[in-house]
Short mmCIF file of C-alpha atoms and ligand atoms in Angstrom, two decimals:
data_model
loop_
_atom_site.label_atom_id
_atom_site.label_comp_id
_atom_site.label_asym_id
_atom_site.label_seq_id
_atom_site.Cartn_x
_atom_site.Cartn_y
_atom_site.Cartn_z
CA MET B 1 36.18 195.30 172.58
CA ALA B 2 37.03 196.46 175.89
CA SER B 3 34.48 199.54 176.56
CA LYS B 4 38.02 200.95 177.91
CA PRO B 5 41.01 199.63 176.37
CA PHE B 6 43.73 200.39 179.17
CA PRO B 7 47.14 198.87 178.85
CA VAL B 8 46.84 195.22 181.12
CA PRO B 9 48.91 195.39 184.23
CA LYS B 10 51.75 193.16 183.04
CA GLY B 11 52.65 192.65 179.14
CA MET B 12 54.85 189.01 178.70
CA PRO B 13 58.22 189.76 177.29
CA SER B 14 59.01 190.61 173.93
CA PHE B 15 62.35 189.66 172.92
CA TRP B 16 63.91 193.17 172.23
CA GLN B 17 63.11 193.32 176.30
CA THR B 18 65.30 190.27 177.76
CA ALA B 19 68.14 192.94 177.91
CA PRO B 20 66.10 195.33 180.26
CA GLY B 21 67.28 198.67 180.07
CA HIS B 22 67.66 200.52 183.78
CA LEU B 23 65.28 203.25 182.69
CA ASP B 24 62.37 200.48 182.81
CA ASN B 25 60.89 201.38 186.24
CA HIS B 26 62.42 205.06 186.17
CA ARG B 27 60.30 207.87 188.36
CA SER B 28 63.12 211.06 188.14
CA SER B 29 61.43 212.44 191.14
CA ALA B 30 59.45 209.90 194.20
CA ALA B 31 56.70 212.52 194.12
CA LEU B 32 54.28 213.03 190.36
CA PRO B 33 54.82 216.96 189.77
CA VAL B 34 51.55 219.06 190.46
CA GLU B 35 51.58 220.77 187.37
CA SER B 36 53.72 220.99 184.25
CA ASP B 37 54.34 222.92 181.41
CA ILE B 38 53.41 220.05 178.55
CA VAL B 39 52.75 216.25 179.79
CA ILE B 40 53.23 213.34 177.11
CA ILE B 41 51.30 210.69 178.12
CA GLY B 42 53.02 207.57 176.79
CA ALA B 43 56.10 206.50 176.64
CA GLY B 44 57.04 204.28 173.47
CA TYR B 45 58.16 205.46 170.42
CA SER B 46 55.84 208.85 169.79
CA GLY B 47 56.69 209.34 173.43
CA ALA B 48 60.30 209.70 173.07
CA SER B 49 60.62 211.99 169.53
CA LEU B 50 58.58 214.02 171.51
CA VAL B 51 60.28 214.52 174.61
CA THR B 52 63.42 214.27 172.12
CA HIS B 53 62.51 217.47 169.05
CA LEU B 54 60.65 219.59 171.47
CA LEU B 55 63.96 219.28 173.93
CA ASP B 56 65.83 220.72 170.12
CA ASN B 57 62.91 223.34 169.47
CA GLN B 58 62.69 224.88 172.80
CA GLY B 59 64.87 228.65 173.66
CA SER B 60 65.97 229.86 176.45
CA GLN B 61 62.52 229.68 178.28
CA LYS B 62 62.50 225.95 179.40
CA LYS B 63 59.41 224.58 179.55
CA THR B 64 58.49 221.73 181.91
CA ILE B 65 58.15 219.10 180.39
CA LEU B 66 56.55 215.83 181.90
CA VAL B 67 56.15 212.03 180.56
CA LEU B 68 53.75 209.39 182.11
CA GLU B 69 53.75 206.17 181.18
CA ALA B 70 51.01 204.11 182.50
CA ARG B 71 53.69 200.89 182.48
CA GLN B 72 57.51 200.16 182.49
CA LEU B 73 58.90 202.66 179.72
CA CYS B 74 59.40 201.45 175.88
CA SER B 75 56.15 198.61 177.19
CA GLY B 76 53.27 199.37 174.23
CA ALA B 77 53.66 198.10 170.57
CA THR B 78 57.39 199.60 170.38
CA GLY B 79 58.40 197.46 172.92
CA ARG B 80 57.47 194.60 170.95
CA ASN B 81 57.52 195.63 167.19
CA GLY B 82 59.54 193.71 164.11
CA GLY B 83 62.02 195.85 164.56
CA HIS B 84 60.98 196.86 161.08
CA LEU B 85 61.70 200.33 159.14
CA LYS B 86 60.43 199.87 156.37
CA PRO B 87 59.45 203.21 153.93
CA ASP B 88 56.10 202.27 152.49
CA VAL B 89 57.17 203.38 148.47
CA TYR B 90 54.63 202.01 146.31
CA ASN B 91 51.84 200.07 148.58
CA LEU B 92 49.46 202.52 150.88
CA CYS B 93 50.91 205.69 148.87
CA SER B 94 49.06 204.01 145.42
CA SER B 95 45.74 203.22 147.24
CA VAL B 96 45.51 207.07 149.21
CA SER B 97 46.65 208.10 145.12
CA ASP B 98 42.86 206.70 144.06
CA THR B 99 40.97 207.93 146.74
CA HIS B 100 43.13 211.50 147.59
CA GLY B 101 45.01 212.24 144.31
CA LEU B 102 48.86 212.29 143.21
CA GLU B 103 50.02 214.80 145.65
CA ALA B 104 49.18 213.46 148.78
CA ALA B 105 50.02 209.66 148.14
CA VAL B 106 53.78 211.30 146.96
CA GLU B 107 53.43 212.71 149.88
CA ILE B 108 53.03 210.25 152.38
CA ALA B 109 55.85 208.20 150.10
CA GLU B 110 58.50 211.02 150.46
CA PHE B 111 57.71 211.09 153.92
CA GLU B 112 58.29 207.61 154.98
CA LEU B 113 61.69 207.84 152.75
CA GLN B 114 62.30 210.94 154.59
CA ASN B 115 62.01 209.43 158.12
CA VAL B 116 64.39 206.60 157.21
CA GLU B 117 67.52 209.20 156.44
CA ALA B 118 66.02 210.94 159.58
CA VAL B 119 66.04 208.12 161.97
CA LYS B 120 69.21 207.04 160.59
CA ASP B 121 71.63 210.42 160.96
CA TYR B 122 70.37 210.50 164.65
CA VAL B 123 71.19 207.58 165.19
CA HIS B 124 75.16 208.23 163.90
CA SER B 125 74.72 211.53 165.35
CA SER B 126 73.68 210.35 168.23
CA GLY B 127 75.08 207.42 169.14
CA ALA B 128 72.77 205.41 169.97
CA GLN B 129 73.51 201.73 169.77
CA CYS B 130 70.68 199.57 168.66
CA ASP B 131 71.39 197.46 165.57
CA PHE B 132 71.21 200.22 162.94
CA VAL B 133 70.90 198.96 159.44
CA MET B 134 70.39 199.77 156.85
CA THR B 135 69.39 196.52 153.76
CA GLN B 136 67.19 195.43 151.11
CA ALA B 137 63.81 195.23 151.79
CA VAL B 138 62.11 192.40 149.58
CA ASP B 139 58.24 191.93 149.34
CA VAL B 140 57.13 188.71 148.03
CA GLN B 141 53.72 188.56 146.33
CA PHE B 142 52.77 184.13 145.69
CA SER B 143 50.00 185.05 143.94
CA GLU B 144 50.50 185.74 140.37
CA ARG B 145 47.13 188.20 140.57
CA HIS B 146 47.85 189.93 143.62
CA ASP B 147 51.45 190.45 142.02
CA ALA B 148 49.86 191.72 138.63
CA ALA B 149 47.71 194.12 140.28
CA LEU B 150 50.47 195.87 142.96
CA LYS B 151 52.71 195.64 139.78
CA ALA B 152 50.06 197.84 137.61
CA ARG B 153 49.78 200.51 140.71
CA TYR B 154 53.78 200.62 141.23
CA GLU B 155 53.97 201.65 137.44
CA LYS B 156 51.38 204.18 137.31
CA LEU B 157 53.27 206.11 139.84
CA SER B 158 56.95 205.53 138.78
CA MET B 159 55.38 206.40 135.43
CA ALA B 160 53.90 209.84 136.85
CA GLY B 161 57.17 210.21 138.09
CA ILE B 162 57.41 209.41 141.54
CA LYS B 163 60.76 209.52 142.41
CA ALA B 164 60.10 207.86 146.18
CA THR B 165 58.18 204.89 143.75
CA GLN B 166 61.24 204.91 141.32
CA GLN B 167 63.37 203.77 144.10
CA ALA B 168 62.05 200.56 144.53
CA ALA B 169 62.03 197.92 141.06
CA HIS B 170 59.93 195.14 140.24
CA PHE B 171 60.73 191.47 139.27
CA HIS B 172 58.74 188.43 138.18
CA GLY B 173 58.86 184.60 138.22
CA ARG B 174 62.27 183.21 138.14
CA ASP B 175 64.03 186.75 138.52
CA ALA B 176 61.73 186.84 141.78
CA GLU B 177 62.41 183.48 143.21
CA ILE B 178 66.15 184.01 142.22
CA ILE B 179 66.25 187.98 144.09
CA SER B 180 64.21 186.94 146.81
CA GLY B 181 64.99 183.37 147.97
CA VAL B 182 61.75 182.77 148.78
CA LYS B 183 60.04 179.59 147.49
CA GLY B 184 57.66 179.40 145.43
CA ALA B 185 57.74 183.57 144.48
CA LYS B 186 55.72 184.93 141.69
CA GLY B 187 56.93 188.47 141.57
CA ALA B 188 59.26 191.07 144.48
CA PHE B 189 59.88 194.62 144.82
CA LYS B 190 62.91 195.39 146.40
CA TYR B 191 63.97 198.79 147.66
CA SER B 192 66.26 200.08 150.78
CA ALA B 193 65.02 199.96 154.35
CA GLY B 194 66.52 199.99 157.84
CA HIS B 195 65.76 197.92 160.88
CA LEU B 196 66.59 197.98 164.30
CA TRP B 197 66.67 197.35 168.05
CA PRO B 198 63.58 199.83 169.05
CA TYR B 199 63.72 199.39 172.89
CA LYS B 200 67.34 200.37 173.21
CA LEU B 201 66.63 202.97 170.90
CA ILE B 202 63.38 204.52 172.94
CA HIS B 203 66.26 204.31 175.60
CA HIS B 204 68.89 206.59 174.47
CA MET B 205 66.45 209.08 173.64
CA PHE B 206 64.86 209.20 177.30
CA GLU B 207 68.07 208.45 178.80
CA GLN B 208 69.57 211.72 176.29
CA ALA B 209 66.57 213.47 177.40
CA LEU B 210 66.36 212.90 180.96
CA LYS B 211 69.81 215.57 181.06
CA HIS B 212 67.51 217.97 181.27
CA SER B 213 66.43 218.91 184.11
CA ASN B 214 63.19 220.70 183.17
CA VAL B 215 62.32 216.72 181.90
CA ASN B 216 60.74 214.63 183.97
CA LEU B 217 59.73 210.74 183.11
CA GLN B 218 57.27 208.73 185.49
CA THR B 219 56.83 205.48 184.36
CA ASN B 220 54.71 202.99 185.99
CA SER B 221 52.02 205.98 186.38
CA PRO B 222 48.61 205.15 184.48
CA VAL B 223 46.85 208.20 183.32
CA ILE B 224 43.06 207.37 184.30
CA ALA B 225 41.07 210.50 183.42
CA ILE B 226 41.45 213.64 182.21
CA SER B 227 38.79 215.97 182.83
CA GLN B 228 36.31 217.26 180.79
CA HIS B 229 37.38 220.67 180.67
CA PRO B 230 40.50 223.26 181.33
CA ASP B 231 40.54 224.73 183.96
CA SER B 232 40.12 228.77 184.18
CA SER B 233 43.58 228.89 183.80
CA GLY B 234 43.27 226.56 180.68
CA ARG B 235 44.81 223.62 182.43
CA TRP B 236 43.82 220.23 182.00
CA ARG B 237 43.19 217.87 185.01
CA LEU B 238 45.13 214.54 184.72
CA THR B 239 43.98 212.03 187.20
CA THR B 240 46.43 209.18 188.26
CA PRO B 241 46.55 206.58 191.23
CA ARG B 242 49.76 209.02 192.29
CA GLY B 243 47.37 212.21 192.53
CA ASP B 244 46.78 214.49 189.72
CA VAL B 245 48.20 216.52 187.37
CA LEU B 246 47.90 219.97 186.05
CA ALA B 247 49.39 220.28 182.48
CA GLN B 248 49.11 223.29 180.22
CA GLN B 249 49.13 221.34 177.04
CA VAL B 250 48.72 217.89 176.87
CA ILE B 251 50.19 214.77 174.32
CA VAL B 252 48.30 211.76 174.04
CA ALA B 253 50.55 209.06 172.45
CA THR B 254 49.02 206.65 173.23
CA ASN B 255 48.53 205.06 170.00
CA ALA B 256 46.40 201.65 170.78
CA TYR B 257 45.50 202.84 174.42
CA THR B 258 43.60 206.30 173.03
CA ALA B 259 39.74 205.61 173.55
CA ALA B 260 40.46 204.72 177.44
CA LEU B 261 41.01 207.89 177.67
CA LEU B 262 39.12 210.05 175.24
CA PRO B 263 36.05 208.53 174.32
CA GLU B 264 35.71 210.20 170.90
CA TYR B 265 38.19 207.44 169.62
CA GLN B 266 36.48 204.54 170.52
CA ASP B 267 36.35 202.69 166.94
CA LYS B 268 38.90 205.90 165.27
CA ILE B 269 42.33 204.13 166.99
CA ILE B 270 41.02 200.36 167.68
CA PRO B 271 43.79 197.97 169.25
CA TYR B 272 44.49 195.10 167.14
CA ARG B 273 45.71 192.45 168.59
CA THR B 274 49.18 190.29 167.47
CA LEU B 275 51.59 187.55 167.16
CA CYS B 276 55.70 188.40 166.55
CA SER B 277 58.74 185.70 166.69
CA ARG B 278 62.28 185.28 167.05
CA ILE B 279 63.66 182.11 165.55
CA VAL B 280 66.99 180.81 166.29
CA THR B 281 69.59 178.53 164.31
CA PRO B 282 70.93 175.41 167.26
CA GLU B 283 74.22 177.18 169.04
CA ASP B 284 76.25 174.71 166.97
CA LYS B 285 74.95 175.55 163.35
CA LEU B 286 75.88 179.08 161.56
CA PRO B 287 72.54 180.31 160.31
CA PRO B 288 72.61 180.10 156.75
CA LEU B 289 72.99 184.02 155.16
CA LEU B 290 69.64 186.02 155.06
CA VAL B 291 70.92 190.22 154.12
CA ASN B 292 67.59 191.08 152.79
CA SER B 293 64.61 191.61 155.56
CA TYR B 294 61.18 190.74 153.62
CA ALA B 295 57.09 191.25 153.42
CA LEU B 296 56.25 187.64 152.87
CA ARG B 297 52.36 188.17 150.77
CA PHE B 298 50.08 184.76 150.31
CA ASN B 299 47.50 187.13 149.08
CA GLU B 300 45.98 190.41 149.26
CA TRP B 301 44.82 190.47 153.27
CA ASP B 302 48.06 187.58 154.73
CA TYR B 303 51.59 188.47 154.94
CA ASP B 304 54.15 188.63 156.69
CA TYR B 305 57.10 190.64 157.84
CA LEU B 306 60.97 189.79 158.94
CA ILE B 307 63.96 191.06 159.25
CA PRO B 308 67.36 189.33 160.06
CA ARG B 309 69.21 190.22 163.03
CA VAL B 310 73.66 190.65 163.63
CA ASP B 311 73.31 187.50 165.67
CA GLY B 312 71.50 185.95 163.04
CA SER B 313 68.19 185.15 164.26
CA ILE B 314 65.09 186.25 162.60
CA ILE B 315 61.86 188.79 163.94
CA VAL B 316 59.07 187.62 162.41
CA GLY B 317 55.93 188.75 162.95
CA GLY B 318 52.17 188.15 161.03
CA ALA B 319 50.32 185.05 161.55
CA ARG B 320 47.34 186.74 160.44
CA ARG B 321 45.66 183.89 158.33
CA THR B 322 45.31 181.95 161.93
CA TYR B 323 43.82 184.57 164.06
CA LEU B 324 42.37 187.24 161.71
CA GLU B 325 38.79 185.18 161.62
CA HIS B 326 38.22 185.19 165.08
CA LEU B 327 37.59 188.86 165.76
CA GLN B 328 37.51 188.45 170.01
CA GLN B 329 41.42 187.16 169.51
CA TRP B 330 42.04 190.49 168.19
CA TYR B 331 39.80 193.33 167.51
CA GLY B 332 39.78 195.76 170.55
CA ASN B 333 41.81 193.52 172.08
CA VAL B 334 44.42 194.71 174.57
CA ASP B 335 45.59 191.69 176.45
CA ASP B 336 49.44 191.59 176.30
CA SER B 337 49.57 189.56 178.69
CA LYS B 338 49.57 185.85 176.78
CA LEU B 339 49.09 184.71 173.92
CA MET B 340 46.00 184.06 171.12
CA ASP B 341 44.61 180.71 171.84
CA VAL B 342 45.17 180.42 167.92
CA GLY B 343 48.46 180.93 166.10
CA ARG B 344 51.44 180.64 168.92
CA ASP B 345 52.82 177.37 166.79
CA TYR B 346 52.22 179.66 163.11
CA PHE B 347 56.27 180.12 163.60
CA ASP B 348 57.66 176.63 163.64
CA GLY B 349 59.59 175.61 160.77
CA TYR B 350 58.93 179.55 159.37
CA MET B 351 61.94 179.67 157.44
CA GLN B 352 62.31 175.91 156.43
CA ARG B 353 59.14 176.38 154.46
CA ASN B 354 59.87 179.78 153.14
CA PHE B 355 63.53 179.94 152.52
CA ARG B 356 65.58 178.35 150.19
CA GLY B 357 68.67 176.90 151.18
CA TRP B 358 67.27 176.72 155.52
CA GLU B 359 66.15 173.26 155.29
CA ASN B 360 68.82 171.60 156.95
CA SER B 361 69.05 174.86 159.51
CA GLY B 362 67.60 173.71 162.20
CA ALA B 363 66.49 176.61 162.71
CA TYR B 364 63.44 176.77 165.93
CA THR B 365 60.97 179.63 167.24
CA ASP B 366 63.09 180.18 170.20
CA LYS B 367 60.25 182.91 171.59
CA VAL B 368 56.69 184.07 170.63
CA TRP B 369 54.50 187.56 172.15
CA THR B 370 51.98 189.43 171.98
CA GLY B 371 51.75 192.90 171.01
CA VAL B 372 49.53 195.82 170.40
CA MET B 373 49.09 197.63 167.30
CA GLY B 374 46.24 201.22 166.89
CA TYR B 375 44.70 200.98 163.70
CA SER B 376 42.86 203.60 162.40
CA ALA B 377 39.77 203.32 161.17
CA ASP B 378 40.48 204.71 157.73
CA ARG B 379 44.16 203.70 157.56
CA LEU B 380 46.02 207.12 158.37
CA PRO B 381 47.62 208.08 161.58
CA ARG B 382 46.03 210.72 163.04
CA ILE B 383 48.32 213.11 164.69
CA GLY B 384 47.50 217.22 165.52
CA LYS B 385 45.35 219.55 167.78
CA ILE B 386 42.30 217.30 168.43
CA PRO B 387 39.16 218.90 167.86
CA GLY B 388 37.34 220.48 170.36
CA ARG B 389 39.78 220.62 173.19
CA GLN B 390 41.85 223.43 173.40
CA ASN B 391 46.22 222.61 173.71
CA MET B 392 45.55 219.35 173.80
CA PHE B 393 47.36 217.26 170.93
CA ILE B 394 47.08 214.18 169.43
CA MET B 395 49.75 211.49 168.08
CA GLY B 396 49.03 208.10 166.92
CA GLY B 397 46.52 205.18 165.22
CA PHE B 398 50.17 204.00 163.01
CA THR B 399 47.94 201.58 161.79
CA GLY B 400 51.16 198.69 162.33
CA HIS B 401 53.37 201.20 160.70
CA GLY B 402 54.94 203.52 162.91
CA MET B 403 58.38 202.85 162.43
CA PRO B 404 58.71 205.01 159.31
CA GLN B 405 56.75 207.79 159.96
CA ILE B 406 56.74 209.22 164.67
CA PHE B 407 60.32 210.12 164.17
CA LEU B 408 59.21 212.83 161.95
CA ALA B 409 55.59 213.45 162.33
CA ALA B 410 56.77 214.22 166.17
CA LYS B 411 59.21 216.76 165.59
CA GLY B 412 56.43 219.03 162.42
CA LEU B 413 53.88 218.06 166.16
CA SER B 414 56.63 219.57 168.80
CA ARG B 415 56.62 222.40 166.85
CA MET B 416 52.94 223.15 167.24
CA VAL B 417 53.20 222.54 170.93
CA SER B 418 56.51 224.77 171.14
CA ASP B 419 55.39 227.69 168.78
CA ASP B 420 51.73 227.09 167.33
CA THR B 421 53.29 225.93 163.91
CA PRO B 422 50.40 225.42 161.40
CA PHE B 423 50.06 221.75 160.83
CA SER B 424 50.23 222.94 157.32
CA ASN B 425 53.93 224.21 157.72
CA THR B 426 55.25 221.30 159.89
CA GLY B 427 56.16 218.65 156.90
CA ILE B 428 53.64 215.69 158.37
CA PRO B 429 51.77 214.45 154.94
CA ARG B 430 48.43 216.33 154.88
CA LEU B 431 46.28 213.45 155.28
CA PHE B 432 47.24 212.33 158.87
CA GLU B 433 46.30 215.64 160.15
CA GLU B 434 43.25 214.71 162.85
CA THR B 435 39.99 216.09 161.55
CA GLU B 436 36.19 216.83 162.95
CA ALA B 437 35.63 215.42 159.76
CA ARG B 438 37.64 212.24 160.32
CA LEU B 439 36.04 211.36 164.11
CA GLN B 440 33.00 211.97 162.64
CA SER B 441 33.55 209.25 160.21
CA LYS B 442 31.90 205.84 160.48
CA GLN B 443 34.64 204.60 157.98
CA ASN B 444 36.06 201.25 159.71
CA TRP B 445 38.21 199.79 157.03
CA LEU B 446 38.87 196.44 160.01
CA LEU B 447 35.56 195.51 159.79
CA ASP B 448 35.05 195.82 156.48
CA LEU B 449 38.05 193.40 155.45
CA HIS B 450 37.02 190.98 157.86
CA SER B 451 33.02 190.85 157.13
CA GLY B 452 34.25 190.93 153.20
CA LEU B 453 36.63 187.56 154.45
CA PHE B 454 34.01 186.05 156.98
CA PRO B 455 30.58 187.32 156.34
CA ALA B 456 29.43 184.43 158.33
CA SER B 457 31.69 184.96 161.38
CA LYS B 458 30.18 186.96 164.71
CA LEU B 459 32.07 188.38 167.38
C1 FAD U 1 53.50 192.86 166.96
C2 FAD U 1 53.82 194.38 166.55
C3 FAD U 1 54.80 194.61 165.10
C4 FAD U 1 55.01 195.54 164.23
N1 FAD U 1 56.24 195.51 163.82
C5 FAD U 1 56.02 196.57 162.85
C6 FAD U 1 57.38 196.97 162.40
O1 FAD U 1 57.95 195.53 162.30
N2 FAD U 1 57.38 198.03 161.64
C7 FAD U 1 56.48 199.34 162.19
O2 FAD U 1 56.81 200.28 161.27
N3 FAD U 1 55.35 199.40 162.46
C8 FAD U 1 55.35 197.97 163.60
N4 FAD U 1 54.33 198.26 164.50
C9 FAD U 1 53.73 199.29 164.40
C10 FAD U 1 54.79 199.74 165.84
O3 FAD U 1 54.93 199.13 166.37
C11 FAD U 1 54.11 201.14 166.44
O4 FAD U 1 53.38 201.70 164.90
C12 FAD U 1 55.30 202.18 167.17
O5 FAD U 1 55.85 201.41 167.90
C13 FAD U 1 53.54 202.61 167.64
O6 FAD U 1 54.03 204.00 168.72
P1 FAD U 1 53.87 204.86 170.11
O7 FAD U 1 54.96 205.06 170.40
O8 FAD U 1 52.97 205.60 168.96
O9 FAD U 1 52.99 203.66 170.08
P2 FAD U 1 53.36 202.75 171.88
O10 FAD U 1 54.43 202.08 171.99
O11 FAD U 1 51.80 201.53 171.91
O12 FAD U 1 53.32 203.86 173.06
C14 FAD U 1 52.31 204.29 173.89
C15 FAD U 1 52.53 204.35 174.94
O13 FAD U 1 51.38 204.55 175.94
C16 FAD U 1 51.45 203.99 177.28
N5 FAD U 1 50.29 204.34 177.66
C17 FAD U 1 49.25 204.05 177.35
N6 FAD U 1 47.90 204.17 178.10
C18 FAD U 1 48.29 205.01 178.93
C19 FAD U 1 48.06 206.04 179.45
N7 FAD U 1 46.63 206.11 180.02
N8 FAD U 1 48.77 206.66 180.55
C20 FAD U 1 50.04 206.38 180.62
N9 FAD U 1 50.23 206.02 179.21
C21 FAD U 1 49.71 204.99 178.67
C22 FAD U 1 51.34 202.54 177.13
O14 FAD U 1 51.72 201.76 178.13
C23 FAD U 1 52.77 202.68 176.07
O15 FAD U 1 54.06 202.77 176.37
C24 FAD U 1 54.19 196.64 165.21
C25 FAD U 1 53.11 196.12 166.22
C26 FAD U 1 53.17 195.75 167.00
C27 FAD U 1 52.28 195.59 167.99
#
């Protein structure tokens, strides 16, 4: 793992970035402001949602808000992800129920459902052009054993009366193959989800935010250090190659890259490099109809996810089986400027292999890219006040699943920043709160997973 996992200077372009937004290299002012009331570090989905909600909360006393982005706007995970806005209504919440109790699990499942609704409302009410579509998610299991285990957990939550879980229906055997259209499906869950073009959504949010004179966006302006302590007036000094900024309040929205600035996040938010792709059919052929979004679960740890796009192309991410054994390819690896040595051919013939009706589609891989997720050592996002750092806040560790969490997490956190609302009143699930105990914990489920699967493999 890189000792200081800063973003590399130039990530390879994803499909989403092929229509570059006009804010990619935006700087609201030629010079960096020397001070700001609030500084948000990172301009991905978290940074964009934070600035949106901070502006919504502001009264007549408008605080200055500076957003510092190391590279282009939305060039991190948000600009290279799968575009899947899928609430987890039975899986993560089920294991959380085992470890932390039913109430905590229900909070997460309901929060994710509320997020999908809130994003949908925001897109429609603000006129964001980001190919937002509500659809049905179909999660397919290829292993009978895995399907039975998930079904048992799903039924437990469902029978406990959890409304969010009851939104999903389960299908088994031939029904699963018919309902999913996936060859060899042994079981499937089906429930509502959305998909969208994340990069366009983030551009839209910043376009709206920049109409406010108290917002300043500075791209290509990495923070390279944060002072150890606030000065006598309580302000933090942020160092950039373009000069220093003094900030009354700082929100660290750097996700995978957080440990580069805050050493306490080393092995707490872990950079995890992964692969994503776009599959297309030849121009003279219409692609077979695919209306659902999918997760294809080959076993307990090997899965892919995909969304159909309105232009007939398919975005597919995952390919875990090709790289998971090779720890140095992904664990702590922030190099999204190139493909991994392994896995680049994984998506070739993918639709033909897995989907009925696609055998003669001629579908081929149009683009493959890498992206860096921020995995939390205990699998749960980290949101709230940073222990031991007054007036500094964290929002990250979304563990490859930020799309159905970030919008409302930012709403809650913005209230903590604006008017010191206690975490318990923000609507964010209690287990997402950053705490000293979480930061001190030695848990690292990613390394546990790896050593359990590949005991002989070394870094
Ligand atoms: C390939 C891939 C596929 C994914 N698919 C999905 C999916 O389908 N559904 C889903 O829910 N989630 C998915 N995710 C996860 C999802 O993209 C993330 O949870 C989400 O985008 C996190 O948003 P963020 O704003 O917190 O982080 P990011 O989008 O990574 O933004 C952080 C920003 O901080 C900037 N930054 C970092 N360090 C500094 C610094 N020192 N100074 C200034 N700026 C800095 C970075 O350049 C970056 O722009 C996927 C992720 C990847 C990589």
